[in-house]
Amino acid sequence: MDEITEIYNKLGGIISEDDFRKRVDEKVDQMSGLCDMKTAAMLVAHDLGVTDTVKDIIKIKDITAEIGNVSFVAKVTSVLDVREFNRNDGTIGRVGTVKVADETGSIKLTLWDDRADIITNGSVDVGDCLEITGYAKEDSYSGGTVINIGKYGLMRETDQNIEVRMQSHKIADIKDGMSDINISGKLLDISDVRNFQKKDGNPGRVMNILIGDETGKIRVTLWDEKVDSTTSLNLDDAVEIINGYARTNNFSQQVEVQIGNHGVLRKTEANVEYKESFTPITDIIPGESYSIKGFVSGLGELREFEKDDGTSNMVSNIYVSDDTGRIRVALWGDHALLVDELDIETPIEIIDAYSKSGYEDIELSAGNRTRITIK
DNA sequence: CCCCCCCC
């Protein structure tokens, strides 16, 4: 049985095979020979509303630049922005990139001109499963294979769910500049939402979460509507991040994961381990973030003061001791009120406090990123 | 693209 009959057989007899073959020939003509019979047959099947002819036609790992026209089914793993460029003939071209994957691997799709509209109008999203027909060619940039989706390409949503083998990262391996970051971790902290004005004058929203896995913890920044994905989450939930990107924070010089337009944060069933690691007090040096575990060994007064910007704030000082030493801890903002609940000898854990050379000696600052638990 | 780590 030839390939065309094979595709015809999937149509369930909605038209005759002769009619089908006639339409296939027409399709080849329409495309001025830009697609072969098999691709034309699949396109005709698509036109007839039968979309599963492309199922299993090829797996991503088998796609090479020599193959030319390909049809396959894959899941969107990342959506990158659209760029404009000037063609030699003076017209403006557009090019967008979408990454997709199946259970065998992942590949980049290059969408040309009108085909890039699905990116700009937001109709393609991470997690969408698509039937894709395009033209495989060598990616001159990376040396890998890329699928060009031009005038005759197809990208159609399908109900099939594709299992994807996605690369998952460990927190300790996240480096500045990385993209397509997927991590699972435990939700350790959730900040307030901050409103701000963007450079273009529009209002923006931003917030942070902290997640940890068995290799470490990392601050995550959520932008604009991604802020809303935290509303259904609770501390200690196992969460996953899909398609984040990493940037060094100018202030802290720490690498953070950003979740922008095309990133996802959601609950996961994955098993995640996180264990806080505590530093012996004697090992603390200035300029780092630390967690300590010990007991209260001194209590100061609660004070209110006015900051340089005129707003008022509270601070109290306590001392914490462990087997190795004793340190002063300044409790800022709401943490300051804790001083009234504490007694000498109260067991205490202070997570993520910042060390600096203080008034007397090295001290810790417990600010809005610090968590304090009393046993 | 945002915000921090401020007191005596």
PDB file of N, CA and C in Angstrom, chain A residues 124-186:
ATOM      1  N   VAL A 124      -0.362  30.828  21.232  1.00  0.00           N
ATOM      2  CA  VAL A 124       0.416  29.613  21.502  1.00  0.00           C
ATOM      3  C   VAL A 124       1.051  29.763  22.875  1.00  0.00           C
ATOM      4  N   ASP A 125       0.962  28.689  23.647  1.00  0.00           N
ATOM      5  CA  ASP A 125       1.430  28.759  25.028  1.00  0.00           C
ATOM      6  C   ASP A 125       2.202  27.515  25.389  1.00  0.00           C
ATOM      7  N   VAL A 126       3.064  27.665  26.366  1.00  0.00           N
ATOM      8  CA  VAL A 126       3.769  26.501  26.894  1.00  0.00           C
ATOM      9  C   VAL A 126       2.735  25.461  27.347  1.00  0.00           C
ATOM     10  N   GLY A 127       2.955  24.207  26.947  1.00  0.00           N
ATOM     11  CA  GLY A 127       2.037  23.145  27.328  1.00  0.00           C
ATOM     12  C   GLY A 127       1.066  22.764  26.225  1.00  0.00           C
ATOM     13  N   ASP A 128       0.882  23.627  25.205  1.00  0.00           N
ATOM     14  CA  ASP A 128       0.003  23.291  24.086  1.00  0.00           C
ATOM     15  C   ASP A 128       0.573  22.118  23.303  1.00  0.00           C
ATOM     16  N   CYS A 129      -0.300  21.207  22.877  1.00  0.00           N
ATOM     17  CA  CYS A 129       0.135  20.104  22.013  1.00  0.00           C
ATOM     18  C   CYS A 129      -0.265  20.431  20.585  1.00  0.00           C
ATOM     19  N   LEU A 130       0.672  20.316  19.682  1.00  0.00           N
ATOM     20  CA  LEU A 130       0.453  20.760  18.304  1.00  0.00           C
ATOM     21  C   LEU A 130       0.774  19.694  17.288  1.00  0.00           C
ATOM     22  N   GLU A 131       0.017  19.702  16.211  1.00  0.00           N
ATOM     23  CA  GLU A 131       0.413  18.980  15.005  1.00  0.00           C
ATOM     24  C   GLU A 131       1.205  19.988  14.183  1.00  0.00           C
ATOM     25  N   ILE A 132       2.335  19.575  13.746  1.00  0.00           N
ATOM     26  CA  ILE A 132       3.231  20.519  13.083  1.00  0.00           C
ATOM     27  C   ILE A 132       3.653  19.956  11.730  1.00  0.00           C
ATOM     28  N   THR A 133       3.538  20.771  10.707  1.00  0.00           N
ATOM     29  CA  THR A 133       4.126  20.402   9.416  1.00  0.00           C
ATOM     30  C   THR A 133       5.040  21.544   9.016  1.00  0.00           C
ATOM     31  N   GLY A 134       6.251  21.210   8.715  1.00  0.00           N
ATOM     32  CA  GLY A 134       7.213  22.252   8.368  1.00  0.00           C
ATOM     33  C   GLY A 134       8.347  21.682   7.566  1.00  0.00           C
ATOM     34  N   TYR A 135       9.373  22.454   7.440  1.00  0.00           N
ATOM     35  CA  TYR A 135      10.502  22.063   6.621  1.00  0.00           C
ATOM     36  C   TYR A 135      11.764  22.040   7.479  1.00  0.00           C
ATOM     37  N   ALA A 136      12.370  20.855   7.578  1.00  0.00           N
ATOM     38  CA  ALA A 136      13.553  20.716   8.431  1.00  0.00           C
ATOM     39  C   ALA A 136      14.787  21.209   7.701  1.00  0.00           C
ATOM     40  N   LYS A 137      15.562  22.001   8.372  1.00  0.00           N
ATOM     41  CA  LYS A 137      16.841  22.395   7.772  1.00  0.00           C
ATOM     42  C   LYS A 137      17.882  22.627   8.851  1.00  0.00           C
ATOM     43  N   GLU A 138      19.107  22.714   8.420  1.00  0.00           N
ATOM     44  CA  GLU A 138      20.164  22.909   9.394  1.00  0.00           C
ATOM     45  C   GLU A 138      20.095  24.321   9.949  1.00  0.00           C
ATOM     46  N   ASP A 139      20.255  24.435  11.256  1.00  0.00           N
ATOM     47  CA  ASP A 139      20.262  25.741  11.907  1.00  0.00           C
ATOM     48  C   ASP A 139      21.678  26.296  11.804  1.00  0.00           C
ATOM     49  N   SER A 140      21.846  27.305  10.959  1.00  0.00           N
ATOM     50  CA  SER A 140      23.206  27.794  10.704  1.00  0.00           C
ATOM     51  C   SER A 140      23.823  28.365  11.982  1.00  0.00           C
ATOM     52  N   TYR A 141      22.931  28.730  12.894  1.00  0.00           N
ATOM     53  CA  TYR A 141      23.414  29.335  14.143  1.00  0.00           C
ATOM     54  C   TYR A 141      23.974  28.288  15.100  1.00  0.00           C
ATOM     55  N   SER A 142      23.210  27.229  15.338  1.00  0.00           N
ATOM     56  CA  SER A 142      23.621  26.248  16.346  1.00  0.00           C
ATOM     57  C   SER A 142      24.203  24.975  15.745  1.00  0.00           C
ATOM     58  N   GLY A 143      24.008  24.775  14.420  1.00  0.00           N
ATOM     59  CA  GLY A 143      24.462  23.529  13.815  1.00  0.00           C
ATOM     60  C   GLY A 143      23.468  22.395  13.980  1.00  0.00           C
ATOM     61  N   GLY A 144      22.427  22.610  14.794  1.00  0.00           N
ATOM     62  CA  GLY A 144      21.384  21.591  14.978  1.00  0.00           C
ATOM     63  C   GLY A 144      20.360  21.668  13.850  1.00  0.00           C
ATOM     64  N   THR A 145      19.235  21.021  14.096  1.00  0.00           N
ATOM     65  CA  THR A 145      18.179  21.040  13.080  1.00  0.00           C
ATOM     66  C   THR A 145      17.060  21.954  13.564  1.00  0.00           C
ATOM     67  N   VAL A 146      16.503  22.702  12.644  1.00  0.00           N
ATOM     68  CA  VAL A 146      15.405  23.597  12.984  1.00  0.00           C
ATOM     69  C   VAL A 146      14.278  23.350  11.987  1.00  0.00           C
ATOM     70  N   ILE A 147      13.044  23.552  12.439  1.00  0.00           N
ATOM     71  CA  ILE A 147      11.906  23.386  11.529  1.00  0.00           C
ATOM     72  C   ILE A 147      11.408  24.769  11.129  1.00  0.00           C
ATOM     73  N   ASN A 148      11.461  25.033   9.845  1.00  0.00           N
ATOM     74  CA  ASN A 148      10.916  26.293   9.354  1.00  0.00           C
ATOM     75  C   ASN A 148       9.429  26.163   9.135  1.00  0.00           C
ATOM     76  N   ILE A 149       8.678  27.112   9.694  1.00  0.00           N
ATOM     77  CA  ILE A 149       7.242  27.155   9.462  1.00  0.00           C
ATOM     78  C   ILE A 149       6.989  28.432   8.673  1.00  0.00           C
ATOM     79  N   GLY A 150       6.789  28.250   7.366  1.00  0.00           N
ATOM     80  CA  GLY A 150       6.545  29.408   6.512  1.00  0.00           C
ATOM     81  C   GLY A 150       5.128  29.352   5.987  1.00  0.00           C
ATOM     82  N   LYS A 151       4.962  29.902   4.808  1.00  0.00           N
ATOM     83  CA  LYS A 151       3.654  29.984   4.176  1.00  0.00           C
ATOM     84  C   LYS A 151       2.926  28.639   4.150  1.00  0.00           C
ATOM     85  N   TYR A 152       3.643  27.560   3.888  1.00  0.00           N
ATOM     86  CA  TYR A 152       2.993  26.266   3.737  1.00  0.00           C
ATOM     87  C   TYR A 152       3.096  25.391   4.984  1.00  0.00           C
ATOM     88  N   GLY A 153       3.608  25.959   6.023  1.00  0.00           N
ATOM     89  CA  GLY A 153       3.702  25.181   7.254  1.00  0.00           C
ATOM     90  C   GLY A 153       2.359  25.140   7.960  1.00  0.00           C
ATOM     91  N   LEU A 154       2.240  24.249   8.881  1.00  0.00           N
ATOM     92  CA  LEU A 154       1.007  24.099   9.644  1.00  0.00           C
ATOM     93  C   LEU A 154       1.337  23.952  11.117  1.00  0.00           C
ATOM     94  N   MET A 155       0.543  24.592  11.937  1.00  0.00           N
ATOM     95  CA  MET A 155       0.641  24.359  13.379  1.00  0.00           C
ATOM     96  C   MET A 155      -0.786  24.365  13.870  1.00  0.00           C
ATOM     97  N   ARG A 156      -1.214  23.231  14.370  1.00  0.00           N
ATOM     98  CA  ARG A 156      -2.599  23.113  14.768  1.00  0.00           C
ATOM     99  C   ARG A 156      -2.676  22.451  16.119  1.00  0.00           C
ATOM    100  N   GLU A 157      -3.546  22.959  16.946  1.00  0.00           N
ATOM    101  CA  GLU A 157      -3.663  22.354  18.274  1.00  0.00           C
ATOM    102  C   GLU A 157      -4.334  20.978  18.166  1.00  0.00           C
ATOM    103  N   THR A 158      -3.865  20.040  18.970  1.00  0.00           N
ATOM    104  CA  THR A 158      -4.448  18.703  18.974  1.00  0.00           C
ATOM    105  C   THR A 158      -4.852  18.333  20.393  1.00  0.00           C
ATOM    106  N   ASP A 159      -5.807  17.429  20.504  1.00  0.00           N
ATOM    107  CA  ASP A 159      -6.243  16.978  21.826  1.00  0.00           C
ATOM    108  C   ASP A 159      -5.296  15.962  22.427  1.00  0.00           C
ATOM    109  N   GLN A 160      -4.448  15.378  21.585  1.00  0.00           N
ATOM    110  CA  GLN A 160      -3.519  14.371  22.111  1.00  0.00           C
ATOM    111  C   GLN A 160      -2.629  15.019  23.144  1.00  0.00           C
ATOM    112  N   ASN A 161      -2.353  14.259  24.188  1.00  0.00           N
ATOM    113  CA  ASN A 161      -1.383  14.789  25.143  1.00  0.00           C
ATOM    114  C   ASN A 161      -0.039  14.118  24.895  1.00  0.00           C
ATOM    115  N   ILE A 162       0.967  14.915  24.745  1.00  0.00           N
ATOM    116  CA  ILE A 162       2.286  14.384  24.435  1.00  0.00           C
ATOM    117  C   ILE A 162       3.100  14.327  25.723  1.00  0.00           C
ATOM    118  N   GLU A 163       3.663  13.191  25.981  1.00  0.00           N
ATOM    119  CA  GLU A 163       4.610  13.089  27.095  1.00  0.00           C
ATOM    120  C   GLU A 163       5.901  13.734  26.629  1.00  0.00           C
ATOM    121  N   VAL A 164       6.449  14.522  27.466  1.00  0.00           N
ATOM    122  CA  VAL A 164       7.656  15.233  27.059  1.00  0.00           C
ATOM    123  C   VAL A 164       8.779  14.896  28.016  1.00  0.00           C
ATOM    124  N   ARG A 165       9.920  14.630  27.424  1.00  0.00           N
ATOM    125  CA  ARG A 165      11.070  14.440  28.298  1.00  0.00           C
ATOM    126  C   ARG A 165      11.748  15.801  28.404  1.00  0.00           C
ATOM    127  N   MET A 166      11.469  16.472  29.481  1.00  0.00           N
ATOM    128  CA  MET A 166      12.040  17.808  29.625  1.00  0.00           C
ATOM    129  C   MET A 166      13.251  17.751  30.527  1.00  0.00           C
ATOM    130  N   GLN A 167      14.200  18.559  30.180  1.00  0.00           N
ATOM    131  CA  GLN A 167      15.371  18.640  31.030  1.00  0.00           C
ATOM    132  C   GLN A 167      14.986  19.360  32.308  1.00  0.00           C
ATOM    133  N   SER A 168      15.297  18.745  33.410  1.00  0.00           N
ATOM    134  CA  SER A 168      14.983  19.365  34.676  1.00  0.00           C
ATOM    135  C   SER A 168      16.293  19.785  35.338  1.00  0.00           C
ATOM    136  N   HIS A 169      16.256  20.920  36.004  1.00  0.00           N
ATOM    137  CA  HIS A 169      17.478  21.456  36.596  1.00  0.00           C
ATOM    138  C   HIS A 169      17.465  21.343  38.110  1.00  0.00           C
ATOM    139  N   LYS A 170      18.650  21.268  38.669  1.00  0.00           N
ATOM    140  CA  LYS A 170      18.803  21.364  40.110  1.00  0.00           C
ATOM    141  C   LYS A 170      19.190  22.819  40.422  1.00  0.00           C
ATOM    142  N   ILE A 171      18.730  23.284  41.570  1.00  0.00           N
ATOM    143  CA  ILE A 171      18.945  24.692  41.908  1.00  0.00           C
ATOM    144  C   ILE A 171      20.425  25.069  41.895  1.00  0.00           C
ATOM    145  N   ALA A 172      21.261  24.171  42.371  1.00  0.00           N
ATOM    146  CA  ALA A 172      22.697  24.496  42.439  1.00  0.00           C
ATOM    147  C   ALA A 172      23.305  24.703  41.048  1.00  0.00           C
ATOM    148  N   ASP A 173      22.629  24.199  40.006  1.00  0.00           N
ATOM    149  CA  ASP A 173      23.195  24.305  38.654  1.00  0.00           C
ATOM    150  C   ASP A 173      22.707  25.520  37.885  1.00  0.00           C
ATOM    151  N   ILE A 174      21.834  26.310  38.497  1.00  0.00           N
ATOM    152  CA  ILE A 174      21.296  27.482  37.794  1.00  0.00           C
ATOM    153  C   ILE A 174      22.367  28.567  37.706  1.00  0.00           C
ATOM    154  N   LYS A 175      22.633  29.020  36.475  1.00  0.00           N
ATOM    155  CA  LYS A 175      23.653  30.046  36.253  1.00  0.00           C
ATOM    156  C   LYS A 175      23.033  31.248  35.543  1.00  0.00           C
ATOM    157  N   ASP A 176      23.641  32.394  35.772  1.00  0.00           N
ATOM    158  CA  ASP A 176      23.194  33.623  35.117  1.00  0.00           C
ATOM    159  C   ASP A 176      23.074  33.409  33.607  1.00  0.00           C
ATOM    160  N   GLY A 177      21.987  33.882  33.036  1.00  0.00           N
ATOM    161  CA  GLY A 177      21.827  33.829  31.584  1.00  0.00           C
ATOM    162  C   GLY A 177      21.143  32.577  31.066  1.00  0.00           C
ATOM    163  N   MET A 178      20.968  31.571  31.912  1.00  0.00           N
ATOM    164  CA  MET A 178      20.297  30.358  31.435  1.00  0.00           C
ATOM    165  C   MET A 178      18.839  30.652  31.115  1.00  0.00           C
ATOM    166  N   SER A 179      18.303  29.924  30.124  1.00  0.00           N
ATOM    167  CA  SER A 179      16.865  30.029  29.856  1.00  0.00           C
ATOM    168  C   SER A 179      16.293  28.624  29.783  1.00  0.00           C
ATOM    169  N   ASP A 180      14.985  28.526  29.544  1.00  0.00           N
ATOM    170  CA  ASP A 180      14.321  27.210  29.533  1.00  0.00           C
ATOM    171  C   ASP A 180      14.582  26.442  30.823  1.00  0.00           C
ATOM    172  N   ILE A 181      14.514  27.142  31.920  1.00  0.00           N
ATOM    173  CA  ILE A 181      14.805  26.480  33.197  1.00  0.00           C
ATOM    174  C   ILE A 181      13.561  25.800  33.751  1.00  0.00           C
ATOM    175  N   ASN A 182      13.704  24.535  34.073  1.00  0.00           N
ATOM    176  CA  ASN A 182      12.625  23.781  34.720  1.00  0.00           C
ATOM    177  C   ASN A 182      13.149  23.274  36.053  1.00  0.00           C
ATOM    178  N   ILE A 183      12.462  23.622  37.122  1.00  0.00           N
ATOM    179  CA  ILE A 183      12.900  23.166  38.441  1.00  0.00           C
ATOM    180  C   ILE A 183      11.680  22.735  39.253  1.00  0.00           C
ATOM    181  N   SER A 184      11.888  21.743  40.083  1.00  0.00           N
ATOM    182  CA  SER A 184      10.889  21.430  41.100  1.00  0.00           C
ATOM    183  C   SER A 184      11.503  21.754  42.449  1.00  0.00           C
ATOM    184  N   GLY A 185      10.687  22.213  43.350  1.00  0.00           N
ATOM    185  CA  GLY A 185      11.220  22.527  44.670  1.00  0.00           C
ATOM    186  C   GLY A 185      10.109  22.735  45.666  1.00  0.00           C
ATOM    187  N   LYS A 186      10.527  22.955  46.883  1.00  0.00           N
ATOM    188  CA  LYS A 186       9.580  23.196  47.952  1.00  0.00           C
ATOM    189  C   LYS A 186       9.424  24.700  48.130  1.00  0.00           C
TER     190      LYS A 186
END
